[in-house]
Short mmCIF file of N, CA and C and ligand atoms in Angstrom, two decimals:
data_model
loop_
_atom_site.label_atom_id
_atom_site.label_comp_id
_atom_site.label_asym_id
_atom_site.label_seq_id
_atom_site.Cartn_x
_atom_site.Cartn_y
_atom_site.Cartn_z
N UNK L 221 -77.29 61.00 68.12
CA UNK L 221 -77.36 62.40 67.70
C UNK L 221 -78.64 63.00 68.28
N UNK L 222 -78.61 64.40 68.74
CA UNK L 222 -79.98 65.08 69.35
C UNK L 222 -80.53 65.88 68.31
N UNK L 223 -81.54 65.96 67.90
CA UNK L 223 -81.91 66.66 66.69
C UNK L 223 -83.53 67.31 67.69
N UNK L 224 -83.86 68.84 67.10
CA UNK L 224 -84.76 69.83 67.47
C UNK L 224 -86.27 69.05 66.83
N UNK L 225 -85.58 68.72 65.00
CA UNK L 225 -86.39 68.96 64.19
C UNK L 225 -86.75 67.03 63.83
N UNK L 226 -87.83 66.43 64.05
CA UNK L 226 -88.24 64.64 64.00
C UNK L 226 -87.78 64.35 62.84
N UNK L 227 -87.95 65.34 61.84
CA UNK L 227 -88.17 64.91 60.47
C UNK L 227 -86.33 64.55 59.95
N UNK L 228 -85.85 65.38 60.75
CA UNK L 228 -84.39 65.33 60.43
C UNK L 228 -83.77 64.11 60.72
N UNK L 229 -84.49 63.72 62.46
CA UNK L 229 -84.01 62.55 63.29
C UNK L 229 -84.33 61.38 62.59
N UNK L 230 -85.59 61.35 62.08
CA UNK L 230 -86.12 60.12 61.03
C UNK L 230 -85.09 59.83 60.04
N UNK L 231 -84.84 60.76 59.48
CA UNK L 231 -83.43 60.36 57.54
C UNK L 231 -82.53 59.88 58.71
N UNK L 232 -81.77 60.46 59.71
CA UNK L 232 -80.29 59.80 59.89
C UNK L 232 -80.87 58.75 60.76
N UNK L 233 -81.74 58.41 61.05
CA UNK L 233 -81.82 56.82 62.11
C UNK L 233 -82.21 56.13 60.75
N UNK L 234 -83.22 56.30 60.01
CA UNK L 234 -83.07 55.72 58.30
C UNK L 234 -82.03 55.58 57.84
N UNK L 235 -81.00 56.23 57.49
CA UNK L 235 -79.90 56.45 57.12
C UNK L 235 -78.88 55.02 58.02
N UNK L 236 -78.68 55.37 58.82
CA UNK L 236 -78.54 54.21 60.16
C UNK L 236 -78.50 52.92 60.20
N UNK L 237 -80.01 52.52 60.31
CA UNK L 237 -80.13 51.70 60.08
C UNK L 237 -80.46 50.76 58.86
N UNK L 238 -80.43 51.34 58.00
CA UNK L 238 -80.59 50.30 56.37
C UNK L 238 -79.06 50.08 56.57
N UNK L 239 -78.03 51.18 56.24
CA UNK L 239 -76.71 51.35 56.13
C UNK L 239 -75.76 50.16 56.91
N UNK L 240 -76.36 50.24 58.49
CA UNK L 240 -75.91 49.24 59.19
C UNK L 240 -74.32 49.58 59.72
N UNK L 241 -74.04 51.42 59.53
CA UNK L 241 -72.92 52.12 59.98
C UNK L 241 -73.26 53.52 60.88
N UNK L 242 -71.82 53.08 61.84
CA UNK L 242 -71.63 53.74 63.02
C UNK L 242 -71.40 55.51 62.35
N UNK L 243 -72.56 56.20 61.89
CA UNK L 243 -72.79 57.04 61.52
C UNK L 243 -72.41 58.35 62.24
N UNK L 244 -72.57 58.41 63.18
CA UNK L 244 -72.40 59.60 64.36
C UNK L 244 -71.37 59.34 64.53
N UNK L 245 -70.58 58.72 65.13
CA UNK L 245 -68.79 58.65 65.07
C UNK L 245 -68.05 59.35 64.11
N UNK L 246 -68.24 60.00 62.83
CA UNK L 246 -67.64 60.56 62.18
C UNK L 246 -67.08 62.18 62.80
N UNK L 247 -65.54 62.56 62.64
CA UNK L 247 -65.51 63.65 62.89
C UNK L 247 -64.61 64.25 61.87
N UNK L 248 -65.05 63.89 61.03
CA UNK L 248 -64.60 65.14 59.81
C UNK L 248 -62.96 64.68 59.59
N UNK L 249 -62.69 63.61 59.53
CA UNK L 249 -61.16 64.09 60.00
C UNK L 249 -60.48 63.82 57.99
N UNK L 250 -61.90 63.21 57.10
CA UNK L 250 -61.45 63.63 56.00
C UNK L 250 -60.40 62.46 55.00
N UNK L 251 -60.37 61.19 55.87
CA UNK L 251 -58.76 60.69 55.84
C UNK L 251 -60.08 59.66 54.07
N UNK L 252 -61.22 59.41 54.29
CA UNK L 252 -62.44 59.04 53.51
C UNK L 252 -62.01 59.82 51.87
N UNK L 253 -62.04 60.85 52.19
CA UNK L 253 -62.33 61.58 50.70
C UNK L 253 -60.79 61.88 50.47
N UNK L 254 -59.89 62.05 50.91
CA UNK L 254 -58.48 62.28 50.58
C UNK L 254 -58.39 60.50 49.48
N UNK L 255 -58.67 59.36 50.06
CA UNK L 255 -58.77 58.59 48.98
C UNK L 255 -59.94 58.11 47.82
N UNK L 256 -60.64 58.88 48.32
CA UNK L 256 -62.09 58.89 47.08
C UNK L 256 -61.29 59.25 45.62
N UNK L 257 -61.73 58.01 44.82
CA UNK L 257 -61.57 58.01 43.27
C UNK L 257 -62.68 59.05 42.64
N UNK L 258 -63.53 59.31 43.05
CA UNK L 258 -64.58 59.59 42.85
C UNK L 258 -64.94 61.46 42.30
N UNK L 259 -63.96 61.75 43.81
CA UNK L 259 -64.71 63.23 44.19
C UNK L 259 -64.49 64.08 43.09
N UNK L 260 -63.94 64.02 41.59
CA UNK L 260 -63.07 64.77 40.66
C UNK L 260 -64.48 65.07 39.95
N UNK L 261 -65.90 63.88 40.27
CA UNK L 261 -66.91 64.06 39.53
C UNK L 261 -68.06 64.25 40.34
N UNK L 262 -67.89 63.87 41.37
CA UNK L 262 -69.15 63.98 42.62
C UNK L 262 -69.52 65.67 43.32
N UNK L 263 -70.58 65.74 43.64
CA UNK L 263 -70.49 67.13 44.03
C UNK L 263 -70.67 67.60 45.69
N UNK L 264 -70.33 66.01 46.27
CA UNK L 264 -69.91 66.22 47.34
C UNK L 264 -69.27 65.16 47.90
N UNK L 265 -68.13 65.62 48.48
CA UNK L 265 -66.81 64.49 49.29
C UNK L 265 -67.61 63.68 50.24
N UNK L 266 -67.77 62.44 49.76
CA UNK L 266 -67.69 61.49 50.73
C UNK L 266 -68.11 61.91 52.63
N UNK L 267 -67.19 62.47 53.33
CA UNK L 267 -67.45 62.96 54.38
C UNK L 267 -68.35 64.14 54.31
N UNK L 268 -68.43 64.55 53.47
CA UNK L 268 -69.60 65.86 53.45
C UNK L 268 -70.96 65.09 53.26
N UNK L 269 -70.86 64.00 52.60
CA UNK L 269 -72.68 63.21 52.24
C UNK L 269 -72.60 62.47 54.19
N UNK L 270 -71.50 62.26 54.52
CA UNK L 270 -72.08 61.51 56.36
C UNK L 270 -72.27 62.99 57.11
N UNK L 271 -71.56 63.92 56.80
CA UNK L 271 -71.82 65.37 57.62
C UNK L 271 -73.75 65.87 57.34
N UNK L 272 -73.26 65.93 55.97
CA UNK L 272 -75.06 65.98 55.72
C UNK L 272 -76.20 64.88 56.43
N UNK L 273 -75.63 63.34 56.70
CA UNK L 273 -76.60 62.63 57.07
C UNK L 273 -76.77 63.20 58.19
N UNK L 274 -76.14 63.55 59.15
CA UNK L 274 -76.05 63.73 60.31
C UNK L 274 -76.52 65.04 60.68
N UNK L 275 -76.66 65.48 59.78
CA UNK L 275 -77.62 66.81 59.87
C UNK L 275 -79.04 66.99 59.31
N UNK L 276 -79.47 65.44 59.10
CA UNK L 276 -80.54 65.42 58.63
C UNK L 276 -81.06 65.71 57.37
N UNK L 277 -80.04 66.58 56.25
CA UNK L 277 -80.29 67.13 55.35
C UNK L 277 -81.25 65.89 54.14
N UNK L 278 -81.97 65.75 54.32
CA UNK L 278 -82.63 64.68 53.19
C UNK L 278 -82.56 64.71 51.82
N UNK L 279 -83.30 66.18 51.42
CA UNK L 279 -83.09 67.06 50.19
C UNK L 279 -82.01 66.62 49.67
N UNK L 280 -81.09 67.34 50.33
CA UNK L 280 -79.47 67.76 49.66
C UNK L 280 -78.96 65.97 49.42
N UNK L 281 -79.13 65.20 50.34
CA UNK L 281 -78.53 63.81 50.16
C UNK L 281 -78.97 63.25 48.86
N UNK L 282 -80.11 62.92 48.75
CA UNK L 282 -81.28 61.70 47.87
C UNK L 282 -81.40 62.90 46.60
N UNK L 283 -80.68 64.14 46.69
CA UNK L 283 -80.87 64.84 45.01
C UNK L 283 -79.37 65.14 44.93
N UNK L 284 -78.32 64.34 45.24
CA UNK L 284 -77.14 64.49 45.14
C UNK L 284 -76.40 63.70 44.17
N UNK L 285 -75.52 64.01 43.46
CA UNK L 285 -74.94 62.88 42.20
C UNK L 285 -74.26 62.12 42.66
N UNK L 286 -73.13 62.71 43.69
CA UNK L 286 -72.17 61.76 44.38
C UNK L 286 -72.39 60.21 44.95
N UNK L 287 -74.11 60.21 45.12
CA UNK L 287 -74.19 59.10 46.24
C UNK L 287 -74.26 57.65 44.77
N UNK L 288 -74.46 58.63 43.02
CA UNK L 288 -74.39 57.72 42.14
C UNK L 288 -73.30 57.49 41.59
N UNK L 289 -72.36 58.36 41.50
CA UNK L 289 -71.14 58.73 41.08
C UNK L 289 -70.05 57.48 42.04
N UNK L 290 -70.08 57.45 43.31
CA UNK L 290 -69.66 56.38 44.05
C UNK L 290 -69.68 55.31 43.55
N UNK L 291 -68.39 54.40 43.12
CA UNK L 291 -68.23 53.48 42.80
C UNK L 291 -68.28 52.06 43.36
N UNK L 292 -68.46 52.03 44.74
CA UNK L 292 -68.33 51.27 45.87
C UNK L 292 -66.92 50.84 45.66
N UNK L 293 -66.15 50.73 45.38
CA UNK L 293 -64.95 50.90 45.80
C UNK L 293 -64.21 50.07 47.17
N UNK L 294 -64.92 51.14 48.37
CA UNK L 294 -64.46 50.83 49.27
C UNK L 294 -63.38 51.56 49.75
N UNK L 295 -62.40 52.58 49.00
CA UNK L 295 -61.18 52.52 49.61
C UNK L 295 -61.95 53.42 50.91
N UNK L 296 -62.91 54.33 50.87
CA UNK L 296 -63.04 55.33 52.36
C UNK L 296 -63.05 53.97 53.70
N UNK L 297 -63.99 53.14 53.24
CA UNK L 297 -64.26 52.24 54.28
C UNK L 297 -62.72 52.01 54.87
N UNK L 298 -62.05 51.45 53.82
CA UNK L 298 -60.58 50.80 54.60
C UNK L 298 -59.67 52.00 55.70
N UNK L 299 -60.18 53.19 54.98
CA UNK L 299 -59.26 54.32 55.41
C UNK L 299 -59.78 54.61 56.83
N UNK L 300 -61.40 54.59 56.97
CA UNK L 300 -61.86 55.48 58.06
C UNK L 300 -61.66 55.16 59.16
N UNK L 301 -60.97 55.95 60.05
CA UNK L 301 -60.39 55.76 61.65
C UNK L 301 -62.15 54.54 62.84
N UNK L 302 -63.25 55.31 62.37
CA UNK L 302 -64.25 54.78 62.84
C UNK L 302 -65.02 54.10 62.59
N UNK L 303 -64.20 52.94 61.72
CA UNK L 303 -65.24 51.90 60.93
C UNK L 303 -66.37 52.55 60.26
N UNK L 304 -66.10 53.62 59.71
CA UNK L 304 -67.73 53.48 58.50
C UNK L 304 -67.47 53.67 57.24
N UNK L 305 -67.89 52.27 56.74
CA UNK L 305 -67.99 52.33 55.80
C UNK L 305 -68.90 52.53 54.46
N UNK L 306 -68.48 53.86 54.10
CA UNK L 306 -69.50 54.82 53.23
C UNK L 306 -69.89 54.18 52.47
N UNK L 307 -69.36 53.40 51.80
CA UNK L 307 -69.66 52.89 50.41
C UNK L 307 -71.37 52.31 50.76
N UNK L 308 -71.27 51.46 52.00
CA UNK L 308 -72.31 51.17 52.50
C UNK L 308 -73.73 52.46 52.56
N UNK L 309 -73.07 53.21 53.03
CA UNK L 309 -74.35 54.54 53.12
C UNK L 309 -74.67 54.61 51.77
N UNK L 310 -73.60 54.92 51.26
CA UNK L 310 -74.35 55.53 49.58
C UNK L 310 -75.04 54.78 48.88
N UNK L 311 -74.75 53.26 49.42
CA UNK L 311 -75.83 52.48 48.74
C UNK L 311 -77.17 52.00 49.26
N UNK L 312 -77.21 52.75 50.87
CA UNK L 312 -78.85 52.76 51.23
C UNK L 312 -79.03 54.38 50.73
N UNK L 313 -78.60 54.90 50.57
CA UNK L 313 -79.23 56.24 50.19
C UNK L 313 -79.44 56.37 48.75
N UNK L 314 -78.79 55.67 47.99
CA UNK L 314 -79.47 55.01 46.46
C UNK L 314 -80.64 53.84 46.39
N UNK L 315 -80.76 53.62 47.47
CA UNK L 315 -82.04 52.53 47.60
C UNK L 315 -83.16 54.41 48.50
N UNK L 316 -82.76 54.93 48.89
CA UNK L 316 -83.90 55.76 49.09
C UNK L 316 -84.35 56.84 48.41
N UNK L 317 -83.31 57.09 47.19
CA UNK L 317 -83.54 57.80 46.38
C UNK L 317 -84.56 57.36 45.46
N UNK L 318 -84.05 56.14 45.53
CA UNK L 318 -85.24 55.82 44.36
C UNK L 318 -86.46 55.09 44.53
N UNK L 319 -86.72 55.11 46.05
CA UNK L 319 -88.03 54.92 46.70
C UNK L 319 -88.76 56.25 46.63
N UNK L 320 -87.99 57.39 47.40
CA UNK L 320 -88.15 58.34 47.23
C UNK L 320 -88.86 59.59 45.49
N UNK L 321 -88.18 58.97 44.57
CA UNK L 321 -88.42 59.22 43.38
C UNK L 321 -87.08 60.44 43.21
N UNK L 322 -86.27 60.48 43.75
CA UNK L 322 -85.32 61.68 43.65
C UNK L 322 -83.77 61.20 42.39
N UNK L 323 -83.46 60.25 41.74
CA UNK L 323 -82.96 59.68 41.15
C UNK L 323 -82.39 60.76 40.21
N UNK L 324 -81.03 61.55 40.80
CA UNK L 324 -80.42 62.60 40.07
C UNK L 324 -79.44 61.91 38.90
N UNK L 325 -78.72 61.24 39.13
CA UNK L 325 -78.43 60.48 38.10
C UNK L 325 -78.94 59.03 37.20
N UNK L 326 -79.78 59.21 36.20
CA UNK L 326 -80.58 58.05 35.74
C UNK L 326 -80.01 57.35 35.07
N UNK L 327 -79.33 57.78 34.47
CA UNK L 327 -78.52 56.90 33.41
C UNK L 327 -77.35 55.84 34.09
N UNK L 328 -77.08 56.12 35.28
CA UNK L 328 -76.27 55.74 36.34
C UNK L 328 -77.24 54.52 36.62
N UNK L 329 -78.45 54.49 36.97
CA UNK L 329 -79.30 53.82 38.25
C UNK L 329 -80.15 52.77 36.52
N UNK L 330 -80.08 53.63 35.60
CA UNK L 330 -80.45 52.30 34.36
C UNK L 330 -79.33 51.55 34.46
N UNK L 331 -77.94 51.52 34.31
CA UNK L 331 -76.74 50.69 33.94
C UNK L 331 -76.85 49.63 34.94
N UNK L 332 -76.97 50.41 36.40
CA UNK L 332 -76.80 49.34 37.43
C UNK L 332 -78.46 48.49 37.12
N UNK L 333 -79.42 48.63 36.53
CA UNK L 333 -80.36 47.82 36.59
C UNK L 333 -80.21 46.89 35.32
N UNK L 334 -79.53 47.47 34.57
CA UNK L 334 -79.50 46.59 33.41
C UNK L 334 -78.63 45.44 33.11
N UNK L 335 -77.32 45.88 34.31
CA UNK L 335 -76.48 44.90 34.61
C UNK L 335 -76.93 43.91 35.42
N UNK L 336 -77.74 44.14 36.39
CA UNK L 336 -78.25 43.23 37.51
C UNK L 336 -79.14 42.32 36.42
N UNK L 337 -80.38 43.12 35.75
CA UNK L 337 -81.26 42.04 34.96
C UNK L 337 -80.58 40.79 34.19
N UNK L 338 -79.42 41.37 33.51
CA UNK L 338 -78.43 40.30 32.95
C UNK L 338 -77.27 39.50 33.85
N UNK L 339 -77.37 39.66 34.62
CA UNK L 339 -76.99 39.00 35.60
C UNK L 339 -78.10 37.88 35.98
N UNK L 340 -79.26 38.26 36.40
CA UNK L 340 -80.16 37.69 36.87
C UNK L 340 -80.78 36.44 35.82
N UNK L 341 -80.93 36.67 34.41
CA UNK L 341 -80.90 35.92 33.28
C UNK L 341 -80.17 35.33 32.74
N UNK L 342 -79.09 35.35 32.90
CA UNK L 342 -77.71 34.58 32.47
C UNK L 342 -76.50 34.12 33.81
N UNK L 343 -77.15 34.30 34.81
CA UNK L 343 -76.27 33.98 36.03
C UNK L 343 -74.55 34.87 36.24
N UNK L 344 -74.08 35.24 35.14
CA UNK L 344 -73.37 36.51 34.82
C UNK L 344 -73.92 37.06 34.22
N UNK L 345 -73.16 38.61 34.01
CA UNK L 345 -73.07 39.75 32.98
C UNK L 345 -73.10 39.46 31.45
N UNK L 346 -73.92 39.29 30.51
CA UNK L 346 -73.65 39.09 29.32
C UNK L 346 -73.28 40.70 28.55
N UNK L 347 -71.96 40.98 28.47
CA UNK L 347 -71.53 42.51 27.78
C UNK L 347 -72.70 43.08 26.98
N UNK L 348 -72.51 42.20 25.83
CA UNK L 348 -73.22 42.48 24.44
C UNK L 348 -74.51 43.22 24.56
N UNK L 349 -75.04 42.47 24.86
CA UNK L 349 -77.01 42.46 25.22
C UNK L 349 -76.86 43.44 26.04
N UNK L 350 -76.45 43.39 27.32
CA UNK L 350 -76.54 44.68 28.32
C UNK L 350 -76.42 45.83 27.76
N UNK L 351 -75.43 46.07 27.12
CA UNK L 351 -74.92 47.36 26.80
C UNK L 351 -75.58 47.73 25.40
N UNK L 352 -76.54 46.68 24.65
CA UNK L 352 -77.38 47.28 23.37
C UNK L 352 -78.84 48.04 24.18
N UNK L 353 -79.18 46.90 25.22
CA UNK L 353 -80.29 47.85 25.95
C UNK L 353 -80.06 48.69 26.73
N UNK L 354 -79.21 48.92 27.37
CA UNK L 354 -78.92 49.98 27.99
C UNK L 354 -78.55 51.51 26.77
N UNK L 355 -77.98 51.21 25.36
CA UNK L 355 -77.63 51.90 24.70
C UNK L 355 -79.35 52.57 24.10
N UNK L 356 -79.98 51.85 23.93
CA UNK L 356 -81.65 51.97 23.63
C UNK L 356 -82.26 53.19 24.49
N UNK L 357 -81.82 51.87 25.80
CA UNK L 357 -82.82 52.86 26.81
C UNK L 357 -82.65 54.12 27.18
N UNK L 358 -81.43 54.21 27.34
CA UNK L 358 -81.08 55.85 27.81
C UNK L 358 -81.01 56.61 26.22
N UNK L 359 -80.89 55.99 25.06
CA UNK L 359 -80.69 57.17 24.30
C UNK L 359 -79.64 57.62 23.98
N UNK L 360 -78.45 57.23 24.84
CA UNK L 360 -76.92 57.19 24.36
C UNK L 360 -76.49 56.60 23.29
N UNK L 361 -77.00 56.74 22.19
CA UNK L 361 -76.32 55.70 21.05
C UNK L 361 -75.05 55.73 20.85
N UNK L 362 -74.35 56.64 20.38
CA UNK L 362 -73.24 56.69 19.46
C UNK L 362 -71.59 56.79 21.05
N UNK L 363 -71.92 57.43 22.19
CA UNK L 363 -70.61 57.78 23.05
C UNK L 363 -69.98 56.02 22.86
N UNK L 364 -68.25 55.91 23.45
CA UNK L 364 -67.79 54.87 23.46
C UNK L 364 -68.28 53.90 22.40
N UNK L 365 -68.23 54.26 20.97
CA UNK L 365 -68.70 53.19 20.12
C UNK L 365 -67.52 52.82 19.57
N UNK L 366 -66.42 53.51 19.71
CA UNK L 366 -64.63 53.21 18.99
C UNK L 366 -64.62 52.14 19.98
N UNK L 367 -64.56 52.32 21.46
CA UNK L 367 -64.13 51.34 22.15
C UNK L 367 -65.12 50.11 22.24
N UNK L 368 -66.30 49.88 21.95
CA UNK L 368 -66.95 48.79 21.67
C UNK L 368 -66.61 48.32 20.57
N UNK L 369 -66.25 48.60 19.23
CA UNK L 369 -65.73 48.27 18.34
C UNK L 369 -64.24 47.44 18.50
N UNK L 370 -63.64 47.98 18.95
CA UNK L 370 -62.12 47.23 19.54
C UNK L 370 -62.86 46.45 20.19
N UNK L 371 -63.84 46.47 21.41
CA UNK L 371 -63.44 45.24 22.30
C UNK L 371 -64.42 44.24 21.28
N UNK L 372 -65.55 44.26 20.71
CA UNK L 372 -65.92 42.99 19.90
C UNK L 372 -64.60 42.83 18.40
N UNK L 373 -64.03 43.71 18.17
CA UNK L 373 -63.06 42.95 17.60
C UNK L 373 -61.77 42.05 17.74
N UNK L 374 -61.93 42.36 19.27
CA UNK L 374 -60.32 41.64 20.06
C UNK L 374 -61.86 40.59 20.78
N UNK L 375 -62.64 39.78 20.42
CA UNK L 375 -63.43 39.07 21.12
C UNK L 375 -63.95 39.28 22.47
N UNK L 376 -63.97 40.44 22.83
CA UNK L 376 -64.06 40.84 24.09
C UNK L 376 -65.69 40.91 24.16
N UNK L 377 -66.08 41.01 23.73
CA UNK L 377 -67.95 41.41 23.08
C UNK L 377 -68.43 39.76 23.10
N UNK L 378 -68.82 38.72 23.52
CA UNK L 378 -69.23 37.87 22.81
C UNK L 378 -70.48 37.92 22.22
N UNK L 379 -71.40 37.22 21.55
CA UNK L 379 -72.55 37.10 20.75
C UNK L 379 -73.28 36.96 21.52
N UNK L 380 -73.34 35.75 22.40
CA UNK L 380 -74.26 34.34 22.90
C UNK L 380 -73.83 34.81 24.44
N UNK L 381 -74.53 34.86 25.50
CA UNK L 381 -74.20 34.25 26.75
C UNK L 381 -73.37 33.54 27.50
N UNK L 382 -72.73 33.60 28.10
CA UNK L 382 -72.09 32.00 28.64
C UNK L 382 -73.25 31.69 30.02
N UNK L 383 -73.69 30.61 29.94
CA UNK L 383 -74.71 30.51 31.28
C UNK L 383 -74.00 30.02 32.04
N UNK L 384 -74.42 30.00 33.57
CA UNK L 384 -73.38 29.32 34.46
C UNK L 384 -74.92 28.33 34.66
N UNK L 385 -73.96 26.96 35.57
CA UNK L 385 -74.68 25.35 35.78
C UNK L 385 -75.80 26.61 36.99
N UNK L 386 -75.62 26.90 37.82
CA UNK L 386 -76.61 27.29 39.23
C UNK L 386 -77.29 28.71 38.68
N UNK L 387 -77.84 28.89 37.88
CA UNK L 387 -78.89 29.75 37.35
C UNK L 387 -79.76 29.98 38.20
N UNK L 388 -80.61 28.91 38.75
CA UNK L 388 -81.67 28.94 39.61
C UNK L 388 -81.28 29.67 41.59
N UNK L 389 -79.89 28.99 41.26
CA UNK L 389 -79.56 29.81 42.48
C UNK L 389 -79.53 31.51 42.68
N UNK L 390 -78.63 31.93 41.66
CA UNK L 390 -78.77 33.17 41.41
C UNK L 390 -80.23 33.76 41.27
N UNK L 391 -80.73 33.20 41.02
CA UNK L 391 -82.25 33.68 40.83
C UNK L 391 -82.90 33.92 42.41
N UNK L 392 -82.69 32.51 42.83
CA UNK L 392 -82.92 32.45 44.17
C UNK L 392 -82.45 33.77 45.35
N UNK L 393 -80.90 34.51 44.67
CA UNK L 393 -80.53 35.07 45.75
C UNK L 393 -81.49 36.97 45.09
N UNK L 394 -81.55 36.82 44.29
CA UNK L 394 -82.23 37.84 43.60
C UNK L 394 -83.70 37.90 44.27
N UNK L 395 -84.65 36.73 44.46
CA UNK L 395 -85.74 36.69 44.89
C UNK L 395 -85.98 36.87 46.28
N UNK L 396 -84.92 36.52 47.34
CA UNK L 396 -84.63 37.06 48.99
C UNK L 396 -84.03 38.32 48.54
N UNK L 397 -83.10 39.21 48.01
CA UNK L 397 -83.28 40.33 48.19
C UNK L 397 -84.07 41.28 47.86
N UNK L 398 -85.14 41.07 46.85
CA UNK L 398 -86.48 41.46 46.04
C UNK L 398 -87.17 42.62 47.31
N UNK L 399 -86.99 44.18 46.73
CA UNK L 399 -87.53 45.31 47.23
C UNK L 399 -88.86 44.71 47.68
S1 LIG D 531 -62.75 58.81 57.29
FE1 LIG D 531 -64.49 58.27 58.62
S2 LIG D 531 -64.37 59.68 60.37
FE2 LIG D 531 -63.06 60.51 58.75
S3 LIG D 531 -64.40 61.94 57.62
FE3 LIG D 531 -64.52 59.98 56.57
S4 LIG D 531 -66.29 58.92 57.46
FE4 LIG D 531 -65.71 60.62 58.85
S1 LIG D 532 -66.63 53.71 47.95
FE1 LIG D 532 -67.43 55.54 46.92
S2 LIG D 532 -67.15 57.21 48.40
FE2 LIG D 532 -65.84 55.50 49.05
S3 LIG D 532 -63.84 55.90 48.15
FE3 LIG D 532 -64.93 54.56 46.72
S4 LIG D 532 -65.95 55.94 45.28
FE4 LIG D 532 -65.35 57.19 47.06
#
């Protein structure tokens, strides 16, 4: 891409290269967001957040909900005529948001940290625990408390952990990807 302005050229070769997708190849053709689960809550389609990379827009990207709202999923990746797969972008541009300090959705970027920490301590997801601190931290007490109720009453909730035997491994892969 030829860009006037450095500062612009810097986000999409950033963009680029964390991402590790053929970024500039995109031409709108849309086939991405026609299967986005997503866009009903995001406030911009999938191909509009690679149109924006590619225009350098930094601002508009890293203070955007969509890039949290993205589920990784995947289906754009499978769809897109030019191998790129977004899911990939949105998740270096959620690693620069929050280098950046621009973190438009928080309550989004606590869940995913609170799941990883329990992950990281119990080698899986322990439901229970995750979702009491996460219920703490953000301040959400009371939303989805019918459906936590059903699922610890159909045993879906357990008490205790289940640990897995390679703990230390998981730890291990946590400590090579360590910001
Ligand atoms: S499917 Fe690929 S080429 Fe088409 S708009 Fe989406 S990212 Fe661009
Ligand atoms: S990975 Fe994200 S952007 Fe792609 S289809 Fe799924 S939710 Fe939409």
């Amino acid at each position: 891409m030829s860009f006037i302005d450095a500062d612009k050229r810097k986000f999409f070769n950033e963009v680029k290269e964390k991402s590790r997708q053929p970024i500039e190849l995109c031409y709108q053709c849309q086939k991405c967001a026609s299967g986005c689960i997503a866009t009903g809550f995001a406030d911009y389609y999938p191909n509009e957040i690679i149109r924006l990379v590619q225009l350098g827009q930094k601002e508009r990207v890293l203070n955007s909900s969509s890039i949290w709202i993205c589920s990784s999923c995947e289906t754009c990746g499978a769809r897109c005529p030019n191998g790129i797969n977004t899911a990939e972008v949105m998740d270096a541009l959620k690693e620069m948001a929050i280098a950046a300090g621009m973190v438009k959705e928080k309550n989004i970027n606590l869940f995913h940290n609170t799941f990883l920490n329990s992950v990281r301590s119990h080698g899986r997801v322990h439901e229970t625990s995750m979702m009491v601190i996460y219920k703490i931290k953000s301040g959400d007490l009371f939303s989805d408390m019918d459906v936590g109720l059903e699922m610890f009453r159909k045993g879906k909730l357990p008490l205790f952990p289940h640990r897995i035997k390679a703990r230390g491994k998981i730890k291990d892969i946590f400590n090579k990807t360590a910001h």
